mmCIF file with all atom_site columns, C-alpha atoms in Angstrom:
data_model
loop_
_atom_site.group_PDB
_atom_site.id
_atom_site.type_symbol
_atom_site.label_atom_id
_atom_site.label_alt_id
_atom_site.label_comp_id
_atom_site.label_asym_id
_atom_site.label_entity_id
_atom_site.label_seq_id
_atom_site.pdbx_PDB_ins_code
_atom_site.Cartn_x
_atom_site.Cartn_y
_atom_site.Cartn_z
_atom_site.occupancy
_atom_site.B_iso_or_equiv
_atom_site.pdbx_formal_charge
_atom_site.auth_seq_id
_atom_site.auth_comp_id
_atom_site.auth_asym_id
_atom_site.auth_atom_id
_atom_site.pdbx_PDB_model_num
ATOM 1   C CA . LEU O 1 1   ? 10.729  -18.684 13.240  1.00 57.00 ? 859  LEU O CA 1
ATOM 2   C CA . LEU O 1 2   ? 11.789  -17.499 9.779   1.00 63.00 ? 860  LEU O CA 1
ATOM 3   C CA . ALA O 1 3   ? 14.009  -20.398 8.688   1.00 72.00 ? 861  ALA O CA 1
ATOM 4   C CA . GLY O 1 4   ? 13.011  -21.581 5.223   1.00 80.00 ? 862  GLY O CA 1
ATOM 5   C CA . VAL O 1 5   ? 10.653  -18.645 4.648   1.00 87.00 ? 863  VAL O CA 1
ATOM 6   C CA . LYS O 1 6   ? 10.972  -16.621 1.446   1.00 91.00 ? 864  LYS O CA 1
ATOM 7   C CA . PRO O 1 7   ? 12.348  -13.102 2.042   1.00 90.00 ? 865  PRO O CA 1
ATOM 8   C CA . TRP O 1 8   ? 9.109   -11.392 0.973   1.00 88.00 ? 866  TRP O CA 1
ATOM 9   C CA . LEU O 1 9   ? 7.089   -13.443 3.485   1.00 91.00 ? 867  LEU O CA 1
ATOM 10  C CA . ALA O 1 10  ? 9.634   -12.854 6.243   1.00 91.00 ? 868  ALA O CA 1
ATOM 11  C CA . GLU O 1 11  ? 9.326   -9.111  5.578   1.00 88.00 ? 869  GLU O CA 1
ATOM 12  C CA . VAL O 1 12  ? 5.534   -9.222  5.731   1.00 87.00 ? 870  VAL O CA 1
ATOM 13  C CA . MET O 1 13  ? 5.634   -11.258 8.954   1.00 89.00 ? 871  MET O CA 1
ATOM 14  C CA . LEU O 1 14  ? 8.145   -8.936  10.620  1.00 89.00 ? 872  LEU O CA 1
ATOM 15  C CA . ALA O 1 15  ? 6.256   -5.808  9.574   1.00 84.00 ? 873  ALA O CA 1
ATOM 16  C CA . THR O 1 16  ? 2.994   -7.288  10.844  1.00 84.00 ? 874  THR O CA 1
ATOM 17  C CA . LEU O 1 17  ? 4.596   -8.066  14.209  1.00 86.00 ? 875  LEU O CA 1
ATOM 18  C CA . ALA O 1 18  ? 6.157   -4.598  14.433  1.00 83.00 ? 876  ALA O CA 1
ATOM 19  C CA . PHE O 1 19  ? 2.919   -2.844  13.531  1.00 80.00 ? 877  PHE O CA 1
ATOM 20  C CA . GLY O 1 20  ? 1.046   -5.005  16.033  1.00 82.00 ? 878  GLY O CA 1
ATOM 21  C CA . ARG O 1 21  ? 3.522   -4.063  18.770  1.00 82.00 ? 879  ARG O CA 1
ATOM 22  C CA . ALA O 1 22  ? 2.892   -0.427  17.857  1.00 78.00 ? 880  ALA O CA 1
ATOM 23  C CA . GLY O 1 23  ? -0.821  -0.982  18.437  1.00 78.00 ? 881  GLY O CA 1
ATOM 24  C CA . ALA O 1 24  ? -2.049  -1.451  14.867  1.00 79.00 ? 882  ALA O CA 1
ATOM 25  C CA . THR O 1 25  ? -4.815  -3.957  14.284  1.00 76.00 ? 883  THR O CA 1
ATOM 26  C CA . THR O 1 26  ? -6.871  -4.822  11.224  1.00 74.00 ? 884  THR O CA 1
ATOM 27  C CA . ASP O 1 27  ? -9.998  -3.822  13.163  1.00 77.00 ? 885  ASP O CA 1
ATOM 28  C CA . GLN O 1 28  ? -8.698  -0.247  13.326  1.00 76.00 ? 886  GLN O CA 1
ATOM 29  C CA . GLY O 1 29  ? -7.799  -0.050  9.639   1.00 77.00 ? 887  GLY O CA 1
ATOM 30  C CA . VAL O 1 30  ? -9.470  2.352   7.238   1.00 79.00 ? 888  VAL O CA 1
ATOM 31  C CA . GLU O 1 31  ? -10.975 -0.411  5.117   1.00 82.00 ? 889  GLU O CA 1
ATOM 32  C CA . ARG O 1 32  ? -12.590 -2.070  8.135   1.00 83.00 ? 890  ARG O CA 1
ATOM 33  C CA . GLN O 1 33  ? -13.931 1.214   9.515   1.00 83.00 ? 891  GLN O CA 1
ATOM 34  C CA . ILE O 1 34  ? -15.477 2.239   6.193   1.00 84.00 ? 892  ILE O CA 1
ATOM 35  C CA . SER O 1 35  ? -16.932 -1.216  5.695   1.00 85.00 ? 893  SER O CA 1
ATOM 36  C CA . LEU O 1 36  ? -18.596 -1.041  9.110   1.00 87.00 ? 894  LEU O CA 1
ATOM 37  C CA . THR O 1 37  ? -20.305 2.236   8.240   1.00 88.00 ? 895  THR O CA 1
ATOM 38  C CA . ALA O 1 38  ? -21.551 1.154   4.800   1.00 86.00 ? 896  ALA O CA 1
ATOM 39  C CA . PRO O 1 39  ? -25.022 -0.377  4.519   1.00 87.00 ? 897  PRO O CA 1
ATOM 40  C CA . PRO O 1 40  ? -24.898 -4.178  4.204   1.00 86.00 ? 898  PRO O CA 1
ATOM 41  C CA . ASP O 1 41  ? -26.388 -4.132  0.691   1.00 88.00 ? 899  ASP O CA 1
ATOM 42  C CA . VAL O 1 42  ? -23.622 -1.912  -0.746  1.00 86.00 ? 900  VAL O CA 1
ATOM 43  C CA . ALA O 1 43  ? -21.608 -3.744  -3.381  1.00 84.00 ? 901  ALA O CA 1
ATOM 44  C CA . ARG O 1 44  ? -18.017 -4.418  -2.427  1.00 84.00 ? 902  ARG O CA 1
ATOM 45  C CA . ARG O 1 45  ? -15.402 -5.189  -5.054  1.00 87.00 ? 903  ARG O CA 1
ATOM 46  C CA . ALA O 1 46  ? -11.667 -5.691  -5.033  1.00 89.00 ? 904  ALA O CA 1
ATOM 47  C CA . PHE O 1 47  ? -9.093  -4.684  -7.606  1.00 91.00 ? 905  PHE O CA 1
ATOM 48  C CA . GLU O 1 48  ? -7.264  -7.960  -7.025  1.00 91.00 ? 906  GLU O CA 1
ATOM 49  C CA . THR O 1 49  ? -7.483  -11.140 -4.992  1.00 90.00 ? 907  THR O CA 1
ATOM 50  C CA . ALA O 1 50  ? -5.291  -12.133 -2.068  1.00 89.00 ? 908  ALA O CA 1
ATOM 51  C CA . GLU O 1 51  ? -3.832  -14.851 -4.283  1.00 92.00 ? 909  GLU O CA 1
ATOM 52  C CA . GLU O 1 52  ? -2.849  -12.248 -6.885  1.00 91.00 ? 910  GLU O CA 1
ATOM 53  C CA . GLN O 1 53  ? -1.207  -10.111 -4.212  1.00 89.00 ? 911  GLN O CA 1
ATOM 54  C CA . ILE O 1 54  ? 0.793   -13.063 -2.913  1.00 89.00 ? 912  ILE O CA 1
ATOM 55  C CA . ALA O 1 55  ? 1.827   -14.000 -6.460  1.00 90.00 ? 913  ALA O CA 1
ATOM 56  C CA . MET O 1 56  ? 3.175   -10.462 -7.008  1.00 87.00 ? 914  MET O CA 1
ATOM 57  C CA . PHE O 1 57  ? 5.386   -10.735 -3.945  1.00 86.00 ? 915  PHE O CA 1
ATOM 58  C CA . ALA O 1 58  ? 6.508   -14.254 -4.771  1.00 87.00 ? 916  ALA O CA 1
ATOM 59  C CA . ALA O 1 59  ? 7.349   -13.382 -8.394  1.00 89.00 ? 917  ALA O CA 1
ATOM 60  C CA . ALA O 1 60  ? 9.851   -10.713 -7.402  1.00 88.00 ? 918  ALA O CA 1
ATOM 61  C CA . PRO O 1 61  ? 13.464  -11.674 -8.120  1.00 89.00 ? 919  PRO O CA 1
ATOM 62  C CA . LEU O 1 62  ? 15.175  -13.086 -5.034  1.00 91.00 ? 920  LEU O CA 1
ATOM 63  C CA . GLU O 1 63  ? 17.790  -10.316 -4.906  1.00 90.00 ? 921  GLU O CA 1
ATOM 64  C CA . GLU O 1 64  ? 15.032  -7.679  -4.780  1.00 89.00 ? 922  GLU O CA 1
ATOM 65  C CA . GLN O 1 65  ? 13.207  -9.584  -2.045  1.00 90.00 ? 923  GLN O CA 1
ATOM 66  C CA . VAL O 1 66  ? 16.415  -9.708  -0.019  1.00 91.00 ? 924  VAL O CA 1
ATOM 67  C CA . ALA O 1 67  ? 17.136  -5.995  -0.595  1.00 87.00 ? 925  ALA O CA 1
ATOM 68  C CA . SER O 1 68  ? 13.630  -5.038  0.518   1.00 88.00 ? 926  SER O CA 1
ATOM 69  C CA . LEU O 1 69  ? 13.861  -7.299  3.580   1.00 90.00 ? 927  LEU O CA 1
ATOM 70  C CA . GLU O 1 70  ? 17.241  -5.826  4.511   1.00 90.00 ? 928  GLU O CA 1
ATOM 71  C CA . GLU O 1 71  ? 15.850  -2.283  4.224   1.00 87.00 ? 929  GLU O CA 1
ATOM 72  C CA . SER O 1 72  ? 12.899  -3.200  6.443   1.00 87.00 ? 930  SER O CA 1
ATOM 73  C CA . LEU O 1 73  ? 15.155  -4.882  9.017   1.00 89.00 ? 931  LEU O CA 1
ATOM 74  C CA . GLU O 1 74  ? 17.368  -1.799  9.151   1.00 89.00 ? 932  GLU O CA 1
ATOM 75  C CA . GLN O 1 75  ? 14.341  0.465   9.618   1.00 85.00 ? 933  GLN O CA 1
ATOM 76  C CA . LEU O 1 76  ? 12.919  -1.760  12.365  1.00 85.00 ? 934  LEU O CA 1
ATOM 77  C CA . GLU O 1 77  ? 16.262  -1.770  14.179  1.00 87.00 ? 935  GLU O CA 1
ATOM 78  C CA . THR O 1 78  ? 17.274  1.865   13.795  1.00 88.00 ? 936  THR O CA 1
ATOM 79  C CA . ASP O 1 79  ? 13.880  3.578   13.754  1.00 85.00 ? 937  ASP O CA 1
ATOM 80  C CA . PRO O 1 80  ? 11.318  1.832   15.971  1.00 82.00 ? 938  PRO O CA 1
ATOM 81  C CA . GLU O 1 81  ? 9.182   5.009   16.041  1.00 84.00 ? 939  GLU O CA 1
ATOM 82  C CA . GLN O 1 82  ? 8.660   5.061   12.267  1.00 83.00 ? 940  GLN O CA 1
ATOM 83  C CA . PHE O 1 83  ? 5.167   3.540   12.423  1.00 83.00 ? 941  PHE O CA 1
ATOM 84  C CA . ASP O 1 84  ? 3.975   6.252   14.816  1.00 86.00 ? 942  ASP O CA 1
ATOM 85  C CA . ARG O 1 85  ? 5.426   8.958   12.549  1.00 87.00 ? 943  ARG O CA 1
ATOM 86  C CA . LEU O 1 86  ? 3.743   7.425   9.507   1.00 86.00 ? 944  LEU O CA 1
ATOM 87  C CA . VAL O 1 87  ? 0.382   7.361   11.260  1.00 85.00 ? 945  VAL O CA 1
ATOM 88  C CA . ALA O 1 88  ? 0.853   10.962  12.419  1.00 90.00 ? 946  ALA O CA 1
ATOM 89  C CA . ALA O 1 89  ? 1.826   12.018  8.880   1.00 91.00 ? 947  ALA O CA 1
ATOM 90  C CA . TRP O 1 90  ? -1.200  10.208  7.430   1.00 86.00 ? 948  TRP O CA 1
ATOM 91  C CA . MET O 1 91  ? -3.544  11.845  9.942   1.00 86.00 ? 949  MET O CA 1
ATOM 92  C CA . ALA O 1 92  ? -2.049  15.279  9.168   1.00 91.00 ? 950  ALA O CA 1
ATOM 93  C CA . GLY O 1 93  ? -2.128  14.762  5.401   1.00 88.00 ? 951  GLY O CA 1
ATOM 94  C CA . ASP O 1 94  ? 1.653   15.196  5.317   1.00 92.00 ? 952  ASP O CA 1
ATOM 95  C CA . VAL O 1 95  ? 2.259   13.727  1.871   1.00 90.00 ? 953  VAL O CA 1
ATOM 96  C CA . ALA O 1 96  ? 5.951   14.698  1.790   1.00 92.00 ? 954  ALA O CA 1
ATOM 97  C CA . THR O 1 97  ? 6.731   12.721  4.948   1.00 92.00 ? 955  THR O CA 1
ATOM 98  C CA . LEU O 1 98  ? 4.719   9.746   3.731   1.00 91.00 ? 956  LEU O CA 1
ATOM 99  C CA . GLU O 1 99  ? 6.582   9.688   0.440   1.00 92.00 ? 957  GLU O CA 1
ATOM 100 C CA . ASP O 1 100 ? 9.941   10.215  2.143   1.00 91.00 ? 958  ASP O CA 1
ATOM 101 C CA . GLU O 1 101 ? 9.442   7.513   4.777   1.00 87.00 ? 959  GLU O CA 1
ATOM 102 C CA . ALA O 1 102 ? 7.151   4.994   3.085   1.00 85.00 ? 960  ALA O CA 1
ATOM 103 C CA . LEU O 1 103 ? 7.900   5.036   -0.637  1.00 89.00 ? 961  LEU O CA 1
ATOM 104 C CA . ASP O 1 104 ? 11.415  6.419   -1.083  1.00 90.00 ? 962  ASP O CA 1
ATOM 105 C CA . PRO O 1 105 ? 13.135  3.628   0.897   1.00 86.00 ? 963  PRO O CA 1
ATOM 106 C CA . LEU O 1 106 ? 11.388  0.982   -1.226  1.00 85.00 ? 964  LEU O CA 1
ATOM 107 C CA . ARG O 1 107 ? 12.167  2.834   -4.467  1.00 89.00 ? 965  ARG O CA 1
ATOM 108 C CA . GLU O 1 108 ? 15.833  2.952   -3.495  1.00 88.00 ? 966  GLU O CA 1
ATOM 109 C CA . ALA O 1 109 ? 16.299  -0.516  -1.972  1.00 85.00 ? 967  ALA O CA 1
ATOM 110 C CA . ALA O 1 110 ? 14.188  -2.512  -4.426  1.00 85.00 ? 968  ALA O CA 1
ATOM 111 C CA . PRO O 1 111 ? 13.067  -0.474  -7.451  1.00 89.00 ? 969  PRO O CA 1
ATOM 112 C CA . GLY O 1 112 ? 11.699  -3.565  -9.176  1.00 88.00 ? 970  GLY O CA 1
ATOM 113 C CA . ILE O 1 113 ? 9.429   -4.332  -6.244  1.00 87.00 ? 971  ILE O CA 1
ATOM 114 C CA . TYR O 1 114 ? 8.292   -0.701  -6.197  1.00 91.00 ? 972  TYR O CA 1
ATOM 115 C CA . GLN O 1 115 ? 7.458   -0.965  -9.910  1.00 92.00 ? 973  GLN O CA 1
ATOM 116 C CA . ARG O 1 116 ? 5.618   -4.262  -9.390  1.00 89.00 ? 974  ARG O CA 1
ATOM 117 C CA . MET O 1 117 ? 3.801   -3.458  -6.152  1.00 90.00 ? 975  MET O CA 1
ATOM 118 C CA . VAL O 1 118 ? 2.940   0.214   -6.706  1.00 93.00 ? 976  VAL O CA 1
ATOM 119 C CA . VAL O 1 119 ? 3.325   1.404   -10.292 1.00 95.00 ? 977  VAL O CA 1
ATOM 120 C CA . ALA O 1 120 ? 2.076   -1.681  -12.148 1.00 94.00 ? 978  ALA O CA 1
ATOM 121 C CA . ARG O 1 121 ? -0.829  -2.183  -9.761  1.00 94.00 ? 979  ARG O CA 1
ATOM 122 C CA . ASN O 1 122 ? -1.908  1.451   -10.067 1.00 95.00 ? 980  ASN O CA 1
ATOM 123 C CA . MET O 1 123 ? -1.821  1.142   -13.846 1.00 95.00 ? 981  MET O CA 1
ATOM 124 C CA . ALA O 1 124 ? -3.857  -2.084  -13.728 1.00 94.00 ? 982  ALA O CA 1
ATOM 125 C CA . TRP O 1 125 ? -6.443  -0.476  -11.454 1.00 95.00 ? 983  TRP O CA 1
ATOM 126 C CA . MET O 1 126 ? -7.062  2.507   -13.710 1.00 95.00 ? 984  MET O CA 1
ATOM 127 C CA . GLU O 1 127 ? -9.416  0.727   -16.128 1.00 94.00 ? 985  GLU O CA 1
ATOM 128 C CA . PRO O 1 128 ? -11.847 -0.648  -13.513 1.00 93.00 ? 986  PRO O CA 1
ATOM 129 C CA . LEU O 1 129 ? -11.560 2.550   -11.487 1.00 92.00 ? 987  LEU O CA 1
ATOM 130 C CA . THR O 1 130 ? -12.354 4.903   -14.371 1.00 93.00 ? 988  THR O CA 1
ATOM 131 C CA . ALA O 1 131 ? -15.184 2.610   -15.513 1.00 92.00 ? 989  ALA O CA 1
ATOM 132 C CA . ARG O 1 132 ? -16.723 2.922   -12.061 1.00 90.00 ? 990  ARG O CA 1
ATOM 133 C CA . LEU O 1 133 ? -16.122 6.675   -11.865 1.00 90.00 ? 991  LEU O CA 1
ATOM 134 C CA . ASP O 1 134 ? -17.771 7.124   -15.265 1.00 90.00 ? 992  ASP O CA 1
ATOM 135 C CA . GLY O 1 135 ? -20.796 5.159   -14.063 1.00 86.00 ? 993  GLY O CA 1
ATOM 136 C CA . ARG O 1 136 ? -23.567 6.148   -11.675 1.00 86.00 ? 994  ARG O CA 1
ATOM 137 C CA . GLY O 1 137 ? -23.664 6.462   -7.936  1.00 81.00 ? 995  GLY O CA 1
ATOM 138 C CA . THR O 1 138 ? -21.035 7.029   -5.308  1.00 81.00 ? 996  THR O CA 1
ATOM 139 C CA . THR O 1 139 ? -17.789 5.117   -5.248  1.00 82.00 ? 997  THR O CA 1
ATOM 140 C CA . VAL O 1 140 ? -15.465 4.797   -2.287  1.00 83.00 ? 998  VAL O CA 1
ATOM 141 C CA . VAL O 1 141 ? -12.040 3.355   -3.000  1.00 85.00 ? 999  VAL O CA 1
ATOM 142 C CA . VAL O 1 142 ? -9.748  2.176   -0.219  1.00 86.00 ? 1000 VAL O CA 1
ATOM 143 C CA . VAL O 1 143 ? -6.106  1.507   -1.063  1.00 89.00 ? 1001 VAL O CA 1
ATOM 144 C CA . GLY O 1 144 ? -2.849  1.660   0.838   1.00 87.00 ? 1002 GLY O CA 1
ATOM 145 C CA . VAL O 1 145 ? -1.218  5.046   1.269   1.00 87.00 ? 1003 VAL O CA 1
ATOM 146 C CA . GLY O 1 146 ? 1.563   4.127   -1.147  1.00 89.00 ? 1004 GLY O CA 1
ATOM 147 C CA . HIS O 1 147 ? -1.008  4.093   -3.940  1.00 93.00 ? 1005 HIS O CA 1
ATOM 148 C CA . LEU O 1 148 ? -2.207  7.608   -3.137  1.00 91.00 ? 1006 LEU O CA 1
ATOM 149 C CA . ILE O 1 149 ? 0.970   9.652   -3.131  1.00 90.00 ? 1007 ILE O CA 1
ATOM 150 C CA . GLY O 1 150 ? 3.621   10.714  -5.573  1.00 89.00 ? 1008 GLY O CA 1
ATOM 151 C CA . PRO O 1 151 ? 3.646   10.965  -9.349  1.00 90.00 ? 1009 PRO O CA 1
ATOM 152 C CA . ASP O 1 152 ? 2.750   7.274   -9.713  1.00 91.00 ? 1010 ASP O CA 1
ATOM 153 C CA . GLY O 1 153 ? -0.202  7.530   -7.310  1.00 93.00 ? 1011 GLY O CA 1
ATOM 154 C CA . LEU O 1 154 ? -3.809  7.065   -8.319  1.00 94.00 ? 1012 LEU O CA 1
ATOM 155 C CA . PRO O 1 155 ? -4.788  10.714  -7.691  1.00 93.00 ? 1013 PRO O CA 1
ATOM 156 C CA . GLU O 1 156 ? -2.112  11.972  -10.101 1.00 94.00 ? 1014 GLU O CA 1
ATOM 157 C CA . ARG O 1 157 ? -3.091  9.388   -12.716 1.00 95.00 ? 1015 ARG O CA 1
ATOM 158 C CA . LEU O 1 158 ? -6.755  10.420  -12.427 1.00 94.00 ? 1016 LEU O CA 1
ATOM 159 C CA . ARG O 1 159 ? -5.886  14.114  -12.638 1.00 94.00 ? 1017 ARG O CA 1
ATOM 160 C CA . ALA O 1 160 ? -3.907  13.404  -15.821 1.00 95.00 ? 1018 ALA O CA 1
ATOM 161 C CA . LEU O 1 161 ? -7.105  11.939  -17.298 1.00 94.00 ? 1019 LEU O CA 1
ATOM 162 C CA . GLY O 1 162 ? -9.085  15.066  -16.403 1.00 93.00 ? 1020 GLY O CA 1
ATOM 163 C CA . TYR O 1 163 ? -10.834 13.903  -13.213 1.00 91.00 ? 1021 TYR O CA 1
ATOM 164 C CA . ALA O 1 164 ? -11.244 16.345  -10.345 1.00 88.00 ? 1022 ALA O CA 1
ATOM 165 C CA . VAL O 1 165 ? -9.495  14.820  -7.342  1.00 87.00 ? 1023 VAL O CA 1
ATOM 166 C CA . GLU O 1 166 ? -9.434  16.153  -3.814  1.00 84.00 ? 1024 GLU O CA 1
ATOM 167 C CA . GLY O 1 167 ? -6.605  15.141  -1.576  1.00 77.00 ? 1025 GLY O CA 1
ATOM 168 C CA . PRO O 1 168 ? -3.021  14.186  -2.102  1.00 75.00 ? 1026 PRO O CA 1
#
C-alpha cells in the first residue's frame, strides 16, 4: 500500500486511517460544523491552498519526514488510545495535555517540520488575520489545535500584539 510513497504522505495516510478507525470523519470536524451553521452568503477565505499545504510537507528534508513518520508509527503501535485522549483533552480545554501529546512529539522528532508546519504558518497567517481583526464585522477562524496552543500559537501571538483573546 505504501511502497513508493513519500514518508510525509505515508504518515498522512496512516493517520487518516487511524483517525477513521477511531470514528473521526470530516463531516464531524469543527470546520464543517461551523460552515453548516453559517449563512450561505458569509464570505469564506483560507489562509493557504491545499496545494500550498502539500508543498510544505513535500519540501521537508527527507530525514525529517522519516523521523516524523517513525514517531507517528510508534505512537500508533504503542498508544492506540491517543486519538480519544486528544479529543477528550480538546473538549475539556486541557491545553497542557494537547501540547504534551500533539505538539511535543513533533517538536522532538522533527523540529524542522514543526517550524515549517506550525511556527512559519502561524507567522504567515498573522498579517491577513490582523487585517481582518482590524476591519469590521465578526470573524471566525478555524485552524488545527496545534496552531492554538503553546508560545508559538496564534492566541499568544495576538496577545503579544495587544489583542484581547479568550481561550488557550
